[in-house]
Amino acid sequence: MKKIYFAFLTFIIAPLVFSSCSDFLDEPLRDRIEQKDQAAISAEQLVNGIYAQFTSWEYAFAYIGITEIISDNADKGSSETDTGTDKHLLDALGYTSSNESVLSMWTKWYKSVGHASNAIQFTTNANIGDEAYKNRLIGEAKFLRALNYFFLVRGWGDVPIQEIDITTRRPKEEVYAYIEKDLLDAIAVLPEKYTSKDLGRATKGAAAGLLSKVYLYQQKWQQSYDYASQVINSGNYSLESDYAVLWRATSENGPESLFEFQARGDAPALGVQQYSQTQGATGETGWGWGFNTPTQKLLDAFNAESDAIRRDGTIIFSNSTLYDGRVVGSTTNPRYNLKAYSSANAGADNTDKNIRYLRLGEIYLIRAEAANELGKASEAFNDLKMVRDRVKLTTTTSQTKDALRKAIWHERRLELAFEHDRWFDIIRTGEAKAAMAADGKNFIVGKHELFPIPYLQILQTPGMTQNPGWS
Amino acid sequence: MRFKLKTFFSQKKNDSLLSKSLMLLVCLLLVSTFSMYAQTKSISGTITDETKEPLIGVTVRVKGTTVGTVSDFDGKYTISANAGDVLEYSFVGMTSQAITVGSQTTIDIVLKDDAVLLNEMVVIGYGVQKKADLTGSIGSVNAEAIMKQPALNPMQSVQGRIAGVSITNNDAPGASPTVVIRGLGTALGGRDPLYIVDGFPVDNIQNISPADIVSMDILKDASSASIYGLRAANGVILITTKQGQEGSSKIGVESFVGVKTIARRVKMANASQYVNYFNEDVLATNPNSTKLLRPGSEQNYDTDWYDELLKTGFFTNNTVSLSGGSKPVDYFLSFNYYNEKGLLEGQRYDRSTIRNNNTYKFFDDRLKFMQNLNITFTNDRPKGFGNFNTAYRQSPLVPVMFPNGKYGTAIWNTGTGLAGYDKTSPTDEIANLNTHGNPVFQVDNQNELNKTLTLQGGLEAEFKVTDYLKVNTRLGVTRYYEDGRNFTNIRRAWLAADVTRTDAEYDAKREQESKSAQWANNSLLLTDIDDFRWTWEGFATFNKTFDKHNVQAVLGTSRERMNIRSTSRVTVYDVPAQEQYWSRRFASTEIPPLVDQYYETARALASYFGRVQYNFDSKYYFSGTVRRDGSSTFRSNGEYWGTFPSVGLGWTISQEEFLKDNSFIDHLKLKATWGILGNQNIPSNANAILTSSVRGDGFNSNYIFGPDQVINSGAIFGSPAQDLTWEKTREAGFGVDFSFLNQRLSGSVDYYDKLNRNAIILTTPIYTSVASQDYYLHAGQISNKGVEIMLTWQDKFANGISYQVSANYSYNKNKLKGVNPGLDGLTGGSLGNGEITKRFVSGQPVFSWWLYETDGVWQTQEEIDANPHLSGAKPGHLKYKDTDGNGVIDDRDREYFGSYMPTSNFGINITVGYKDFDVSLYGYGVAGNKVYNGLKSARFGGENIAADTYNDRWTGVNSTNSHPGANKDKKPSNYYLEDGSFFRLNNMTLGYTLNDKLFKGSKLRVYTTVQNLFVITGYSGFSPELAGNGNPRDMSGIELDAYPTTRNFLLGFNLQF
């Protein structure tokens, strides 16, 4: 009996004696790799992470909403009842401070700025022997930070500079100065070209090109002219001879390209998520959701100019055959965005489409505009002619400064249609009221120039002021 | 709630054996002790109840000694005693008797039914206790109640029976109900109660056959539950399974068959109505449109999709059990097979359960080994619930099959105005009516089979050191295997989506992209899950009475490791069409398979616990519990440990001198409890720096560079991970238990106040900040306050009719509070059309409705222009209130509209017995909740609507101000929100018992049951009982892809011999 007694107690007590509790509770992670066991994060990875933001879903749907659908170039598209959450409100200029797309991009751009700042700080402190490589990484991050701030300042005017204070809006002049500094720093350290494996990273040309555009927005004509010239004269870029191929897979990272959002269509695919799907045609022969469709007004503008090349390089028409042989039959909407069309991946989640962010064609137009303002009419004419010659259009000589300015602005509309620039252009040039009215939309001067600060942001940081006209 | 079977069999005795046998064991453990001393005289006799049926397992004891025995199968006993000794006869549920031994050698005893709940024993976790001695709130359900409400999952049988235990059913084959005890106390942590089966914690009880259960005890309050400390915040459900019993061998057979049909059906608009509705929509957009549907009478089809979709469900359940015991071994062995066909074609679920519970006894029961083994196999062929949604929306103009033998699709000819693919002129165009598929095809094309095997076993040793001290140790393990396959016929789905598509076209696509999974003939997803958990516990129990001081104490420790889990998922393509070849081996070698395999992080728990229960003269009660728990969940900050104390106090007033002789009051007890409970099942927090694999992490940090498009690894900064610790819930409560009028009226009233003091919420970092991911932090409090009332009246009429009426009611108020501005605001309740319906806001119940407020219908364009309106508003659209008065209608105008969670739950249960007949009626209902009719809201247009909605729609100026017209917007508003109150007649049963009729010693009860004979509700959809997956942020309270409530007719019998 005693034996059992002891055996039993041992049975109970043994596990207590032989197991140390904290060891027992120190359960190793198996579902993810702990920070300490991961290969150390490299500076380059953090920089890559900033670029990766371009592939996110926001750039497919919210982005087209607040850069294109909102403008006179594009309609919401899709079916009457498919609002795309808030795209109908953007299309009708009926959006408010609770607009989802506005909040999405506001957030995306600030987070991207944050990723860039983190990468800059990390890289600066990192022990990297190759000084040129280190500076290049910092330069890339600064270029990307400037790119994101440029979206913010164009969209909202005075905005917080995250590195200074996330709750207080800074005058837009200060924000522009911040962007200029980042880009100048980037120009100083970025290479003109990369070896093949790094193709797609920010170059000196991309930074200079962007800077010329940043100056253009501030009407700093001389600087704008200078940096546009720097790009054009660098010898690294030339216009694609055929406008039609500009947005095709074949011309990705081509001679005209300054900067693109990179996408891979083959498995494992990694493209801008659903960019081609959201804008793909709908209906019997469709392959997408059918959003962001070219307006009748845009079509009229192409036709008025007899600009068949750019028209057919921009618009998919129903009952037509595309360059790759795809037969488009009856569709829900009469027109779709060809620049978003992916031949290989059609309506798949991951597009193979590189989104052209900045290309030489626009740099010519920037320089033309700056030159015209600087009184260099003939240079302006020549730059404009470069762009028009490619699409077999004649260019009127001896225009007045004012007429030439208008011509350049109009050229921008046709050349850069659906390249996510139209809305900011018409606000910049002051043409918005008239342009939107022509499209049947009521643009309220003093209000619609800027997006509203998202009300959820104001809920978080109640001290932040709202833009005029918005509540 | 009674441990003892009562009204089920009109003559109780053998049939209640199983319950009694358990009690016998318990009595043996706690009360009786044995001795080998010689006695002078042998006394024997037979113990029966008032109906002369022998009672088995009655404890017979010589007062003041350790001498005792129990009655055998025939109610006979033999005991040695001296003349002058007092023999005590006791049995749970019966009034004890004491007889002084005189000269007689035969003493026959008739024990009277105690008729009350007070002497029932309840399982309290590491012990049992007389109900009368409880200081906390414990709800119990016995085998009878479970048997009377036949279901797959035993929790379903508990619905409406215990105040404070809210159960939302799901009638889908193989589905588990959602159980919430005393309100939802967490927003993001684990919500399920802790299930303990025979002492062992388990993940769920889906593998337990209800026929194997002898009792379920639900620990509702903190002082009861805190013995399970860290995991008790959502309540604890203790399940005891059946045991064999010495001296009686028994065979039991329980069978039932039944049919299931949908309990409530919504009448949809027919073809003519649909045509009008569709055309009105078209004309509202374009008044000059000529592309209109021809009238319904000219259309070729008028499909009632629910007629086509819904089948009659059929289910069978069969249980065979063997039980018995001898001096060294008691055994219980059962086999159960449950099989169900659901409402959708091909939807099936079956489950086989084998249970073996044995007890091995040594040294006159001083040492016992209890072994439990449960083996469960399930086969599940699920069908998507989304088909109920599609059937609602699909147009009646669409046929199930077109005349050409292809599945019907939502197309029409805009030239002829007829639905279908026929073209009569070259200018005819075919357009879509809507974007929905053919639900009959979708059901047919879903081919999924999930098989599971659950092995659950436990071994427990119990050693009585002395008559007041025993020591237990037990080891339990659960191993779970899941083997699933999901076959998708991609080619067939592609062809069915459009009648003009041909196999040749598909072949051409395949030719073009031979390595693309998109154009594979089919895909096969193979899933393998292997899960393991184990528990070890050791505890000592002290139980002694010193004069009028009764003391019971438990001291123990436990170790547990769970979620030791691996998952493997492989998707392969182009397997042969025949099911027998569906394996990875025969798949395409061209198209690379998608392979994923991973382990989960196990969770380890270590605990020390102690409990003291003391009472003085059964008048004054004290109970104190402390548990110290460590969980590996908190590894990141090393703060493993938490301490969880609780106290319970009781005062049985009826035992006081001044009430003792009161003829009205039999029992009256006041109770008060206080305790702290923990929840360690909390979400894991984000890492600060994030890297992604190729999509599938919800974000991407990688990027493409170079002409070869190489994916370069990237990383981004997430959000600073916050240290998380236990969610701790403080609960205080008090209550009263009573029994009046010679125990005819009994019941209890309880009040509780629960506060999760550091609730974890998911919060969005400031938009302009660097932090990019939502992160978890302790930032709020969740309060649940409520009242529970239970009342039972039972009596017998002189003519032999006995009856019992019991009712229960519980009220609970749920509230999130104390969240700093800007940290709450998480949204949920997505309708799948880009709209959300719920928001997590401080000061409201967890995830309450957050909707636009309607203010009638726009009648004219002038009215719209003159008032704040949504962009795109048209006459016939719903008009929304500009609640913030800023002149625009947007999210800021959304308002709080109550919660999907009922504030009131109530049940009423009536049982009547007369001679060999028994009748019972169980009803269940809820009130105070709002449900969202998501079916009614538009998605992408061209959808069908309910006939009632059609009849009441807006058709023109001043036609109505309450329903929108055919053209409407999709904003989520209170128009779709309805009162979710309902009352269901849960169960109506008529039973008839034949004793000895079949053959001597047999007992046969035949019965018929109707479940959900009727549902009273004002809700316009299918069912207001919408648990979703139980997550308050998801579909709870929203009818969209929900399985409807069914009405079930059953026939069954129970046989025992």
PDB file of N, CA, C and O in Angstrom, chain B residues 722-741:
ATOM      1  N   GLN B 722       2.960  47.298 -29.660  1.00  0.00           N
ATOM      2  CA  GLN B 722       2.644  47.625 -28.272  1.00  0.00           C
ATOM      3  C   GLN B 722       2.676  46.338 -27.457  1.00  0.00           C
ATOM      4  O   GLN B 722       2.254  45.299 -27.926  1.00  0.00           O
ATOM      5  N   ASP B 723       3.139  46.447 -26.246  1.00  0.00           N
ATOM      6  CA  ASP B 723       3.097  45.282 -25.375  1.00  0.00           C
ATOM      7  C   ASP B 723       1.662  45.003 -24.979  1.00  0.00           C
ATOM      8  O   ASP B 723       0.953  45.881 -24.513  1.00  0.00           O
ATOM      9  N   LEU B 724       1.272  43.755 -25.176  1.00  0.00           N
ATOM     10  CA  LEU B 724      -0.083  43.389 -24.795  1.00  0.00           C
ATOM     11  C   LEU B 724      -0.022  42.429 -23.622  1.00  0.00           C
ATOM     12  O   LEU B 724       0.898  41.635 -23.491  1.00  0.00           O
ATOM     13  N   THR B 725      -0.997  42.523 -22.776  1.00  0.00           N
ATOM     14  CA  THR B 725      -1.068  41.605 -21.657  1.00  0.00           C
ATOM     15  C   THR B 725      -2.488  41.062 -21.575  1.00  0.00           C
ATOM     16  O   THR B 725      -3.268  41.218 -22.504  1.00  0.00           O
ATOM     17  N   TRP B 726      -2.810  40.390 -20.468  1.00  0.00           N
ATOM     18  CA  TRP B 726      -4.136  39.797 -20.362  1.00  0.00           C
ATOM     19  C   TRP B 726      -5.215  40.853 -20.422  1.00  0.00           C
ATOM     20  O   TRP B 726      -5.068  41.951 -19.891  1.00  0.00           O
ATOM     21  N   GLU B 727      -6.304  40.490 -21.036  1.00  0.00           N
ATOM     22  CA  GLU B 727      -7.510  41.269 -20.816  1.00  0.00           C
ATOM     23  C   GLU B 727      -8.056  40.780 -19.480  1.00  0.00           C
ATOM     24  O   GLU B 727      -8.274  39.587 -19.297  1.00  0.00           O
ATOM     25  N   LYS B 728      -8.238  41.692 -18.545  1.00  0.00           N
ATOM     26  CA  LYS B 728      -8.728  41.294 -17.226  1.00  0.00           C
ATOM     27  C   LYS B 728     -10.137  41.822 -17.021  1.00  0.00           C
ATOM     28  O   LYS B 728     -10.394  43.014 -17.202  1.00  0.00           O
ATOM     29  N   THR B 729     -11.016  40.924 -16.653  1.00  0.00           N
ATOM     30  CA  THR B 729     -12.400  41.310 -16.445  1.00  0.00           C
ATOM     31  C   THR B 729     -12.742  41.194 -14.974  1.00  0.00           C
ATOM     32  O   THR B 729     -12.558  40.137 -14.371  1.00  0.00           O
ATOM     33  N   ARG B 730     -13.206  42.291 -14.423  1.00  0.00           N
ATOM     34  CA  ARG B 730     -13.636  42.283 -13.025  1.00  0.00           C
ATOM     35  C   ARG B 730     -15.148  42.084 -13.023  1.00  0.00           C
ATOM     36  O   ARG B 730     -15.861  42.724 -13.790  1.00  0.00           O
ATOM     37  N   GLU B 731     -15.597  41.152 -12.212  1.00  0.00           N
ATOM     38  CA  GLU B 731     -17.029  40.916 -12.172  1.00  0.00           C
ATOM     39  C   GLU B 731     -17.514  40.917 -10.736  1.00  0.00           C
ATOM     40  O   GLU B 731     -16.906  40.290  -9.860  1.00  0.00           O
ATOM     41  N   ALA B 732     -18.606  41.614 -10.497  1.00  0.00           N
ATOM     42  CA  ALA B 732     -19.236  41.584  -9.186  1.00  0.00           C
ATOM     43  C   ALA B 732     -20.695  41.242  -9.405  1.00  0.00           C
ATOM     44  O   ALA B 732     -21.264  41.602 -10.434  1.00  0.00           O
ATOM     45  N   GLY B 733     -21.273  40.516  -8.463  1.00  0.00           N
ATOM     46  CA  GLY B 733     -22.674  40.169  -8.640  1.00  0.00           C
ATOM     47  C   GLY B 733     -23.296  39.740  -7.338  1.00  0.00           C
ATOM     48  O   GLY B 733     -22.599  39.443  -6.365  1.00  0.00           O
ATOM     49  N   PHE B 734     -24.607  39.770  -7.305  1.00  0.00           N
ATOM     50  CA  PHE B 734     -25.296  39.195  -6.168  1.00  0.00           C
ATOM     51  C   PHE B 734     -26.594  38.560  -6.650  1.00  0.00           C
ATOM     52  O   PHE B 734     -27.046  38.841  -7.766  1.00  0.00           O
ATOM     53  N   GLY B 735     -27.152  37.720  -5.819  1.00  0.00           N
ATOM     54  CA  GLY B 735     -28.345  37.027  -6.259  1.00  0.00           C
ATOM     55  C   GLY B 735     -29.049  36.351  -5.110  1.00  0.00           C
ATOM     56  O   GLY B 735     -28.560  36.348  -3.966  1.00  0.00           O
ATOM     57  N   VAL B 736     -30.193  35.834  -5.449  1.00  0.00           N
ATOM     58  CA  VAL B 736     -30.963  35.119  -4.455  1.00  0.00           C
ATOM     59  C   VAL B 736     -31.507  33.840  -5.082  1.00  0.00           C
ATOM     60  O   VAL B 736     -31.932  33.835  -6.228  1.00  0.00           O
ATOM     61  N   ASP B 737     -31.412  32.729  -4.321  1.00  0.00           N
ATOM     62  CA  ASP B 737     -32.005  31.458  -4.733  1.00  0.00           C
ATOM     63  C   ASP B 737     -33.169  31.199  -3.794  1.00  0.00           C
ATOM     64  O   ASP B 737     -33.061  31.455  -2.601  1.00  0.00           O
ATOM     65  N   PHE B 738     -34.241  30.683  -4.313  1.00  0.00           N
ATOM     66  CA  PHE B 738     -35.379  30.468  -3.426  1.00  0.00           C
ATOM     67  C   PHE B 738     -36.206  29.269  -3.857  1.00  0.00           C
ATOM     68  O   PHE B 738     -36.130  28.812  -4.997  1.00  0.00           O
ATOM     69  N   SER B 739     -36.956  28.800  -2.905  1.00  0.00           N
ATOM     70  CA  SER B 739     -37.891  27.720  -3.154  1.00  0.00           C
ATOM     71  C   SER B 739     -39.017  27.892  -2.151  1.00  0.00           C
ATOM     72  O   SER B 739     -38.782  28.005  -0.953  1.00  0.00           O
ATOM     73  N   PHE B 740     -40.240  27.966  -2.681  1.00  0.00           N
ATOM     74  CA  PHE B 740     -41.400  28.256  -1.831  1.00  0.00           C
ATOM     75  C   PHE B 740     -42.464  27.182  -1.995  1.00  0.00           C
ATOM     76  O   PHE B 740     -42.398  26.354  -2.910  1.00  0.00           O
ATOM     77  N   LEU B 741     -43.456  27.251  -1.117  1.00  0.00           N
ATOM     78  CA  LEU B 741     -44.676  26.454  -1.260  1.00  0.00           C
ATOM     79  C   LEU B 741     -44.381  24.968  -1.423  1.00  0.00           C
ATOM     80  O   LEU B 741     -44.750  24.352  -2.419  1.00  0.00           O
TER      81      LEU B 741
END
